[in-house]
Coordinates of C-alpha atoms in Angstrom, one line a residue:
X1 CA 58.3 61.8 68.0
X2 CA 58.1 59.4 65.5
X3 CA 59.6 57.3 68.3
X4 CA 56.5 57.8 71.1
X5 CA 53.5 57.5 68.3
X6 CA 55.1 53.6 67.7
X7 CA 54.6 52.4 71.6
X8 CA 51.5 55.3 71.8
X9 CA 49.9 52.8 68.7
X10 CA 51.5 49.3 69.7
X11 CA 49.8 50.1 73.0
X12 CA 46.8 50.0 71.6
X13 CA 46.8 47.4 68.6
X14 CA 48.0 45.0 71.9
X15 CA 44.6 46.0 74.0
X16 CA 43.1 45.3 71.0
X17 CA 44.3 42.2 70.2
X18 CA 44.0 41.0 73.5
X19 CA 40.4 42.6 73.3
X20 CA 39.5 40.3 69.9
X21 CA 41.2 37.0 71.4
X22 CA 39.9 37.0 75.1
X23 CA 36.7 39.1 75.5
X24 CA 34.9 36.8 74.4
X25 CA 34.8 33.8 75.9
X26 CA 32.6 31.6 77.5
X27 CA 31.2 32.5 81.5
X28 CA 33.4 35.8 81.4
X29 CA 32.2 38.6 82.2
X30 CA 28.5 37.4 83.2
X31 CA 28.3 35.0 79.7
X32 CA 27.0 31.3 79.4
X33 CA 30.1 29.3 81.5
X34 CA 28.9 26.1 78.3
X35 CA 28.8 27.9 74.9
X36 CA 29.1 25.7 71.1
X37 CA 32.4 26.7 69.4
X38 CA 31.0 26.3 66.5
X39 CA 28.2 28.6 66.8
X40 CA 28.6 29.6 70.4
X41 CA 24.7 28.9 71.3
X42 CA 24.4 28.7 75.1
X43 CA 25.0 25.0 75.9
X44 CA 24.9 25.6 80.1
X45 CA 21.9 22.7 81.1
X46 CA 24.4 20.0 79.3
X47 CA 26.6 20.1 82.1
X48 CA 26.0 16.3 83.7
X49 CA 25.3 14.8 80.4
X50 CA 28.0 14.9 79.0
X51 CA 29.9 12.5 81.7
X52 CA 27.6 10.1 80.1
X53 CA 27.2 10.3 76.6
X54 CA 28.6 13.2 74.4
X55 CA 27.3 16.0 74.2
X56 CA 25.0 18.1 70.8
X57 CA 24.6 21.1 70.2
X58 CA 20.6 21.8 69.1
X59 CA 21.4 24.4 67.3
X60 CA 24.3 23.3 64.8
X61 CA 24.8 19.8 65.6
X62 CA 28.6 20.2 67.2
X63 CA 29.4 17.4 69.8
X64 CA 31.2 18.2 72.2
X65 CA 32.5 15.3 73.5
X66 CA 34.1 17.0 76.6
X67 CA 33.1 19.8 79.0
X68 CA 36.4 21.6 78.3
X69 CA 35.7 22.3 74.4
X70 CA 32.8 24.2 75.3
X71 CA 34.9 26.3 77.3
X72 CA 36.7 28.4 73.6
X73 CA 37.2 31.3 73.5
X74 CA 35.2 33.1 70.4
X75 CA 38.1 35.3 69.1
X76 CA 37.3 38.8 67.2
X77 CA 38.1 39.2 64.1
X78 CA 37.4 42.4 63.4
X79 CA 38.8 42.8 66.4
X80 CA 42.8 41.2 65.4
X81 CA 42.4 42.7 61.8
X82 CA 42.0 45.7 63.0
X83 CA 44.8 45.2 66.1
X84 CA 47.1 44.3 62.9
X85 CA 46.7 47.4 60.6
X86 CA 47.2 49.8 64.1
X87 CA 50.2 47.7 64.3
X88 CA 51.3 48.4 60.8
X89 CA 50.2 52.2 61.2
X90 CA 52.4 52.4 64.0
X91 CA 55.0 50.6 62.1
X92 CA 55.4 52.5 59.1
X93 CA 55.0 55.5 61.0
X94 CA 58.4 55.3 63.7
X95 CA 60.9 53.2 60.2
X96 CA 60.2 56.6 57.7
X97 CA 62.5 59.1 58.4
X98 CA 64.6 55.8 57.7
X99 CA 63.3 55.0 54.9
X100 CA 63.7 58.4 53.1
X101 CA 66.9 57.5 54.7
X102 CA 68.5 54.7 53.0
X103 CA 65.8 52.9 50.7
X104 CA 62.5 50.8 51.2
X105 CA 65.1 47.9 53.4
X106 CA 64.7 50.6 56.1
X107 CA 61.1 49.3 57.2
X108 CA 62.2 45.5 57.0
X109 CA 62.2 44.7 60.4
X110 CA 65.4 43.2 62.2
X111 CA 64.7 40.3 62.8
X112 CA 63.4 38.9 59.3
X113 CA 67.4 40.3 58.4
X114 CA 68.4 37.9 60.6
X115 CA 66.9 35.1 59.6
X116 CA 67.5 35.5 56.5
X117 CA 71.4 34.9 56.9
X118 CA 71.2 30.8 55.5
X119 CA 69.4 31.8 52.9
X120 CA 73.5 33.9 51.9
X121 CA 75.3 31.9 49.4
X122 CA 78.2 30.8 50.7
X123 CA 81.1 31.3 47.8
X124 CA 80.7 32.9 45.2
X125 CA 83.7 34.2 42.8
X126 CA 84.9 36.8 43.4
X127 CA 83.6 39.6 41.4
X128 CA 84.6 43.2 40.7
X129 CA 82.9 46.7 42.8
X130 CA 82.0 47.1 47.1
X131 CA 85.0 44.6 48.5
X132 CA 83.3 44.5 52.2
X133 CA 83.5 41.7 54.7
X134 CA 80.0 41.3 53.6
X135 CA 79.6 42.6 50.2
X136 CA 80.6 40.2 47.1
X137 CA 79.4 42.4 44.5
X138 CA 77.1 41.1 42.6
X139 CA 74.0 43.3 44.2
X140 CA 71.3 40.6 44.7
X141 CA 68.6 40.8 47.5
X142 CA 71.0 39.5 50.2
X143 CA 73.4 41.1 49.4
X144 CA 71.3 44.2 50.1
X145 CA 70.0 42.9 53.1
X146 CA 72.7 42.1 54.5
X147 CA 74.5 45.6 53.2
X148 CA 70.6 47.1 55.9
X149 CA 72.1 44.4 58.3
X150 CA 75.7 45.9 58.4
X151 CA 74.0 49.3 58.1
X152 CA 72.2 49.0 61.4
X153 CA 74.8 47.0 63.7
X154 CA 77.0 49.8 62.8
X155 CA 74.2 52.3 64.0
X156 CA 74.2 50.0 67.7
X157 CA 70.6 49.8 66.3
X158 CA 71.0 45.8 66.9
X159 CA 69.7 44.8 70.3
X160 CA 71.1 41.3 72.1
X161 CA 67.8 39.2 71.3
X162 CA 69.5 40.3 67.8
X163 CA 72.8 38.2 68.6
X164 CA 71.1 36.0 70.1
X165 CA 68.8 34.7 67.1
X166 CA 72.0 35.2 65.4
X167 CA 74.1 33.2 67.6
X168 CA 70.9 30.4 66.9
X169 CA 71.9 30.7 63.3
X170 CA 75.6 29.4 64.2
X171 CA 75.2 27.1 65.9
X172 CA 73.3 25.5 63.0
X173 CA 75.9 25.6 60.4
X174 CA 79.4 23.2 60.0
X175 CA 82.8 24.4 61.8
X176 CA 84.0 24.3 57.8
X177 CA 81.5 26.7 56.9
X178 CA 81.9 29.1 59.9
X179 CA 85.6 30.0 58.9
X180 CA 85.8 30.0 55.5
X181 CA 86.8 33.8 55.1
X182 CA 90.1 34.0 54.1
X183 CA 89.8 30.8 52.6
X184 CA 91.4 31.9 49.3
X185 CA 90.0 35.8 48.6
X186 CA 91.5 36.6 44.9
X187 CA 89.0 33.6 43.8
X188 CA 86.0 33.5 45.2
X189 CA 84.2 35.2 48.7
X190 CA 82.4 33.3 50.8
X191 CA 79.5 35.3 52.2
X192 CA 78.0 33.3 54.6
X193 CA 81.0 33.3 56.8
X194 CA 82.2 36.9 56.4
X195 CA 78.1 37.7 57.9
X196 CA 78.4 36.1 60.8
X197 CA 82.0 36.0 61.4
X198 CA 80.9 40.1 61.6
X199 CA 78.1 39.6 64.4
X200 CA 79.5 36.7 66.1
X201 CA 82.7 39.2 66.6
X202 CA 80.9 42.3 67.6
X203 CA 78.6 40.7 70.1
X204 CA 81.6 39.7 72.0
X205 CA 83.3 43.1 71.9
X206 CA 80.1 44.1 73.3
X207 CA 79.8 42.4 76.5
X208 CA 76.7 40.4 74.6
X209 CA 76.9 36.8 74.7
X210 CA 77.2 34.5 77.6
X211 CA 81.0 33.3 78.7
X212 CA 80.2 29.5 77.5
X213 CA 79.3 32.0 74.3
X214 CA 82.3 33.4 73.9
X215 CA 84.1 30.2 74.3
X216 CA 82.7 28.5 71.4
X217 CA 83.2 31.3 69.8
X218 CA 86.6 31.3 70.1
X219 CA 87.2 28.0 69.6
X220 CA 86.0 27.3 65.9
X221 CA 88.8 25.8 64.1
X222 CA 88.8 24.8 61.2
X223 CA 91.8 22.6 60.9
X224 CA 93.1 20.9 56.8
X225 CA 95.7 18.7 55.9
X226 CA 98.4 20.6 53.2
X227 CA 100.0 18.5 51.4
X228 CA 100.9 17.3 47.6
X229 CA 98.5 14.4 46.4
X230 CA 101.0 12.8 43.9
X231 CA 104.2 11.3 45.4
X232 CA 107.4 8.9 43.6
X233 CA 106.6 5.5 45.2
X234 CA 108.9 4.4 47.8
X235 CA 109.3 7.8 49.9
X236 CA 108.3 10.2 52.7
X237 CA 105.6 11.5 52.8
X238 CA 105.6 15.5 54.9
X239 CA 102.3 18.1 54.7
X240 CA 101.5 20.8 57.2
X241 CA 99.0 22.7 58.6
X242 CA 95.9 24.8 57.2
X243 CA 94.3 26.6 60.0
X244 CA 91.0 28.6 59.5
X245 CA 89.1 30.4 62.0
X246 CA 85.7 32.0 62.7
X247 CA 86.9 34.4 65.3
X248 CA 89.6 37.6 65.6
X249 CA 89.8 39.4 68.5
X250 CA 89.8 43.6 67.6
X251 CA 90.5 44.1 70.8
X252 CA 93.8 42.6 70.6
X253 CA 97.1 45.3 70.7
X254 CA 100.6 43.5 70.4
X255 CA 99.9 42.1 73.9
X256 CA 98.7 39.5 75.7
X257 CA 96.8 37.0 73.0
X258 CA 94.6 34.1 73.3
X259 CA 97.2 30.5 72.2
X260 CA 95.9 27.8 70.4
X261 CA 98.9 25.1 70.0
X262 CA 97.9 22.0 67.3
X263 CA 99.8 18.9 69.1
X264 CA 99.9 16.1 65.7
X265 CA 101.0 12.6 66.6
X266 CA 101.5 10.6 63.3
X267 CA 105.1 9.4 61.5
X268 CA 107.4 6.8 64.5
X269 CA 105.1 7.5 67.1
X270 CA 106.2 12.4 67.2
X271 CA 104.7 14.4 68.9
X272 CA 104.6 17.6 66.1
X273 CA 103.7 21.4 67.8
X274 CA 101.6 23.8 65.7
X275 CA 100.9 26.8 67.1
X276 CA 97.6 29.0 65.5
X277 CA 99.1 29.9 62.3
X278 CA 99.6 26.6 61.5
X279 CA 103.5 26.8 62.3
X280 CA 105.7 24.5 64.0
X281 CA 106.8 25.5 66.8
X282 CA 108.3 22.6 68.4
X283 CA 108.9 18.7 67.1
X284 CA 111.8 16.2 68.0
X285 CA 115.0 17.5 68.6
X286 CA 114.2 21.5 67.1
X287 CA 114.0 24.4 69.8
X288 CA 110.9 25.1 70.5
X289 CA 109.7 28.7 69.1
X290 CA 110.2 30.4 65.5
X291 CA 112.8 32.7 66.4
X292 CA 116.6 32.3 68.1
X293 CA 117.3 34.0 71.4
X294 CA 120.7 33.3 73.0
X295 CA 119.7 33.5 76.3
X296 CA 117.6 30.7 76.8
X297 CA 114.7 32.0 75.2
X298 CA 113.1 33.9 78.1
X299 CA 114.6 37.2 77.3
X300 CA 115.0 38.9 74.2
X301 CA 118.9 40.1 73.3
X302 CA 120.7 40.9 70.7
X303 CA 120.5 37.7 68.4
X304 CA 117.1 36.8 67.6
X305 CA 116.4 35.7 64.1
X306 CA 113.9 32.9 62.0
X307 CA 114.7 30.1 62.7
X308 CA 114.6 27.4 59.3
X309 CA 111.1 25.9 58.9
X310 CA 109.0 25.1 56.0
X311 CA 106.0 23.4 58.6
X312 CA 106.0 20.6 56.9
X313 CA 106.2 17.4 59.5
X314 CA 106.7 13.8 58.0
X315 CA 103.0 12.1 58.6
X316 CA 102.1 8.6 57.8
X317 CA 101.1 5.9 54.8
X318 CA 100.8 3.1 54.5
X319 CA 101.9 1.2 51.9
X320 CA 98.9 -1.0 50.8
X321 CA 96.7 1.3 49.5
X322 CA 98.2 4.9 50.3
X323 CA 96.3 5.7 53.2
X324 CA 97.4 7.4 55.9
X325 CA 95.2 9.1 59.8
X326 CA 96.1 11.7 61.9
X327 CA 94.5 13.4 65.0
X328 CA 95.5 17.0 66.3
X329 CA 95.9 17.7 69.5
X330 CA 94.1 21.5 70.3
X331 CA 94.9 23.7 73.1
X332 CA 95.0 27.2 74.2
X333 CA 96.9 29.1 76.6
X334 CA 97.3 33.1 77.4
X335 CA 100.3 34.7 77.2
X336 CA 103.3 36.9 74.9
X337 CA 103.6 36.0 71.8
X338 CA 106.4 34.4 72.2
X339 CA 106.3 32.9 75.5
X340 CA 105.7 29.6 77.5
X341 CA 102.3 27.9 76.8
X342 CA 101.0 27.5 80.3
X343 CA 98.4 26.5 81.7
X344 CA 96.2 24.9 79.0
X345 CA 92.6 24.0 78.3
X346 CA 91.8 21.7 76.9
X347 CA 90.1 22.2 74.1
X348 CA 89.4 18.6 71.9
X349 CA 91.0 16.3 69.2
X350 CA 90.2 15.9 65.8
X351 CA 91.7 13.4 63.0
X352 CA 92.1 14.1 59.7
X353 CA 92.1 11.2 57.1
X354 CA 93.6 11.8 53.9
X355 CA 94.5 9.2 51.1
X356 CA 97.5 9.9 48.6
X357 CA 99.2 9.4 44.7
X358 CA 101.9 7.1 43.9
X359 CA 104.5 7.8 40.6
X360 CA 107.0 5.5 39.7
X361 CA 109.7 8.1 39.6
X362 CA 110.2 11.9 41.3
X363 CA 110.7 13.0 37.4
X364 CA 107.2 12.6 36.6
X365 CA 106.3 15.6 38.8
X366 CA 109.4 17.6 39.2
X367 CA 112.1 17.9 36.2
X368 CA 115.0 17.1 37.3
X369 CA 119.0 18.6 37.1
X370 CA 122.3 16.7 37.1
X371 CA 124.6 18.4 34.9
X372 CA 128.4 20.1 36.2
X373 CA 126.2 23.9 35.4
X374 CA 124.1 24.3 37.2
X375 CA 126.0 22.3 40.2
X376 CA 129.1 25.1 39.5
X377 CA 126.6 28.3 39.5
X378 CA 125.4 26.9 42.3
X379 CA 127.8 26.6 44.2
X380 CA 129.3 30.3 42.8
X381 CA 126.6 32.1 44.2
X382 CA 126.3 30.8 47.8
X383 CA 127.7 31.0 50.3
X384 CA 127.5 29.9 54.0
X385 CA 127.1 32.3 57.1
X386 CA 127.3 30.3 61.5
X387 CA 126.9 31.3 64.3
X388 CA 127.8 29.8 67.3
X389 CA 127.2 31.5 70.6
X390 CA 126.6 29.6 74.9
X391 CA 123.3 30.2 76.3
X392 CA 122.7 30.4 79.7
X393 CA 122.7 26.4 80.7
X394 CA 126.3 26.1 79.0
X395 CA 124.8 24.8 75.6
X396 CA 126.6 25.7 72.2
X397 CA 124.3 26.9 70.0
X398 CA 125.3 26.2 66.0
X399 CA 123.4 27.6 63.3
X400 CA 124.4 27.9 59.5
X401 CA 122.5 29.9 56.3
X402 CA 122.9 30.2 53.0
X403 CA 122.6 34.4 51.6
X404 CA 123.5 35.2 48.2
X405 CA 126.8 37.0 47.1
X406 CA 126.4 37.0 43.1
X407 CA 123.8 37.1 41.1
X408 CA 123.3 33.0 39.1
X409 CA 124.4 33.0 36.2
X410 CA 121.1 30.1 35.4
X411 CA 117.4 30.2 33.1
X412 CA 114.6 32.9 34.4
X413 CA 113.5 29.6 36.7
X414 CA 112.2 27.9 40.1
X415 CA 115.7 25.8 41.5
X416 CA 115.0 23.8 44.0
X417 CA 117.7 22.9 46.6
X418 CA 117.7 20.2 49.4
X419 CA 118.8 17.1 52.0
X420 CA 117.8 16.2 54.8
X421 CA 121.1 16.2 56.1
X422 CA 123.6 19.0 55.3
X423 CA 127.6 18.4 57.0
X424 CA 129.7 20.0 57.4
X425 CA 133.0 20.7 60.6
X426 CA 133.5 23.2 62.9
X427 CA 136.6 23.1 64.7
X428 CA 137.2 20.5 66.0
X429 CA 133.2 19.1 66.2
X430 CA 131.1 17.5 62.8
X431 CA 128.3 19.0 62.6
X432 CA 124.4 18.0 60.4
X433 CA 120.8 19.5 59.5
X434 CA 118.6 19.5 56.8
X435 CA 116.8 21.7 54.7
X436 CA 115.8 23.3 51.9
X437 CA 116.5 26.9 49.6
X438 CA 115.1 27.6 45.9
X439 CA 116.2 30.4 43.5
X440 CA 113.7 32.5 42.4
X441 CA 113.1 34.7 39.0
X442 CA 112.1 38.3 40.1
X443 CA 111.8 41.2 37.7
X444 CA 112.2 43.7 40.5
X445 CA 116.2 42.2 42.1
X446 CA 116.8 39.6 40.4
X447 CA 116.9 36.1 42.2
X448 CA 115.2 35.5 45.5
X449 CA 116.9 32.8 47.7
X450 CA 113.5 32.0 49.9
X451 CA 114.5 30.6 53.7
X452 CA 117.5 32.5 52.6
X453 CA 116.8 34.6 56.1
X454 CA 116.0 31.6 57.7
X455 CA 119.0 30.0 60.2
X456 CA 119.5 25.7 60.3
X457 CA 120.2 24.2 63.7
X458 CA 123.8 22.1 63.4
X459 CA 124.2 19.2 65.2
X460 CA 127.2 17.7 66.6
X461 CA 129.4 16.0 69.7
X462 CA 133.0 16.8 70.4
X463 CA 134.0 13.9 70.5
X464 CA 132.7 13.5 66.8
X465 CA 136.6 14.0 65.4
X466 CA 139.3 14.0 68.4
X467 CA 142.0 16.6 65.0
X468 CA 141.0 19.5 64.3
X469 CA 140.9 19.9 60.4
X470 CA 143.0 21.1 59.1
X471 CA 141.7 23.3 55.8
X472 CA 139.4 25.4 53.8
X473 CA 138.2 22.3 52.8
X474 CA 136.8 21.7 56.4
X475 CA 134.7 24.2 57.2
X476 CA 132.6 23.4 53.4
X477 CA 129.4 23.2 53.8
X478 CA 128.3 20.3 52.4
X479 CA 125.4 18.3 50.8
X480 CA 124.1 15.4 48.3
X481 CA 120.4 17.4 47.1
X482 CA 117.5 14.7 46.9
X483 CA 114.1 15.5 44.9
X484 CA 112.5 13.5 47.3
X485 CA 112.5 16.1 50.2
X486 CA 113.0 18.7 47.7
X487 CA 108.7 18.1 46.7
X488 CA 108.3 20.0 50.0
X489 CA 109.0 22.5 48.0
X490 CA 104.4 22.7 46.9
X491 CA 105.9 25.8 43.9
X492 CA 109.0 23.4 42.8
X493 CA 109.7 23.0 39.6
X494 CA 113.0 22.4 38.4
X495 CA 115.1 20.3 41.4
X496 CA 118.8 20.4 41.3
X497 CA 120.3 16.8 42.2
X498 CA 123.8 15.7 43.3
X499 CA 125.8 16.9 45.5
X500 CA 126.9 20.7 46.4
X501 CA 130.5 22.5 48.4
X502 CA 129.9 25.8 49.6
X503 CA 131.6 27.8 51.7
X504 CA 131.5 28.3 55.0
X505 CA 132.3 31.3 57.6
X506 CA 131.9 30.8 60.5
X507 CA 131.5 33.4 63.8
X508 CA 130.6 33.4 67.8
X509 CA 127.2 35.5 67.6
X510 CA 127.5 38.9 70.1
X511 CA 124.9 38.4 73.0
X512 CA 123.5 40.3 76.6
X513 CA 121.5 41.0 78.5
X514 CA 119.2 43.8 77.1
X515 CA 118.2 43.7 81.6

């Protein structure tokens, strides 16, 4: 009933508004065709005079330089005010039920609430209290306005024009500000980006945006380099990618997705590939997947395991001024999560510049230990497990992983060790790989070996060791832990420097197709 009354009064208000704006018009419904725009005096007889010289109103003295200036409408202010009052009456009757239910914020029009989004704070400190995607806990006017808009969206009260208005405001924001939704949620929160992302996602789900608009929303990606600020003099610098997205597909149920590949052209002209989460999926000499699939990566077999990766790659840094730059190429592909990237669509390129600081020695950044007690304890509590098999193309694949076989008798702190060159001998083959690990104290488990469940690829050739080795030493894993390499561990505190020899056992992997 209230809705019907509102529309009736709205029509009446529009008629009254037209009466006030258009009715008193020169030449309309028998009125003189020329009138003074100031006092509305009849100037019909001055048509010919205006072409020669300006016409002057004999009543008030107003000068008219053109004939058009004597055709102005005399707007009825009383009619306009009356129309406004009728509209406000109808609107108040329409929102009365909502105001009784939700308070005075229910009386604010949708467009006014949407227009307040650009004034929402970019970031606030995390506070206690209500905590949802658009509530940031300070009970401010902005929060109350966004909460009312959120309730209307939940009740499907927002129409296509409302979502298009939100889209127009979003286009005025930067990509970085729109992608701040999941940035350090434990410390601070980004209300403005959360509001934009919520309605952009909801509009896309309801198919209220065009195909080009949805593509723009999907491509809102913020990419930053994740790297240490300070490195030792002469050491190689490693960095990862930190990605944030404005769009999260709520309709994804784990089958098909839009995959993003980020290609980084950097150190030595090599190309490294990252997925949409910033994880390394391919780089020179390594498998182009995150998991070992023993049959050639086309179907899933009985032996599927996580390949070791800290998602860091070497980047170039100038020796002269300690600056560098990387070029990122973004492409998109559809399909299964683990499937190859076929029929990729070009999304764009990004250029990221960076600068680091240098120190004289690695000991200024972490505590370096090199004593026999730590070495003996690492060798005692660790063991290596090796797997090997032949894939569908006849290639022999060899991997190993470290695991704890006993509780370390060390001080309760994080111990990092690793090397870019880890060597072993399996039967008549000399192998090489590279990785780092960290022994981390844990309140529940005692100790945890970080990266202990990941398999390190090993490379080698049959003709490198023509004589088959004998003795237990031939099966051991050997490395010289490098503190500079271990700086790839962002949480490194204590780093072991020195040689390690870890006992290793080899066995073939059981491989068969499920098909």
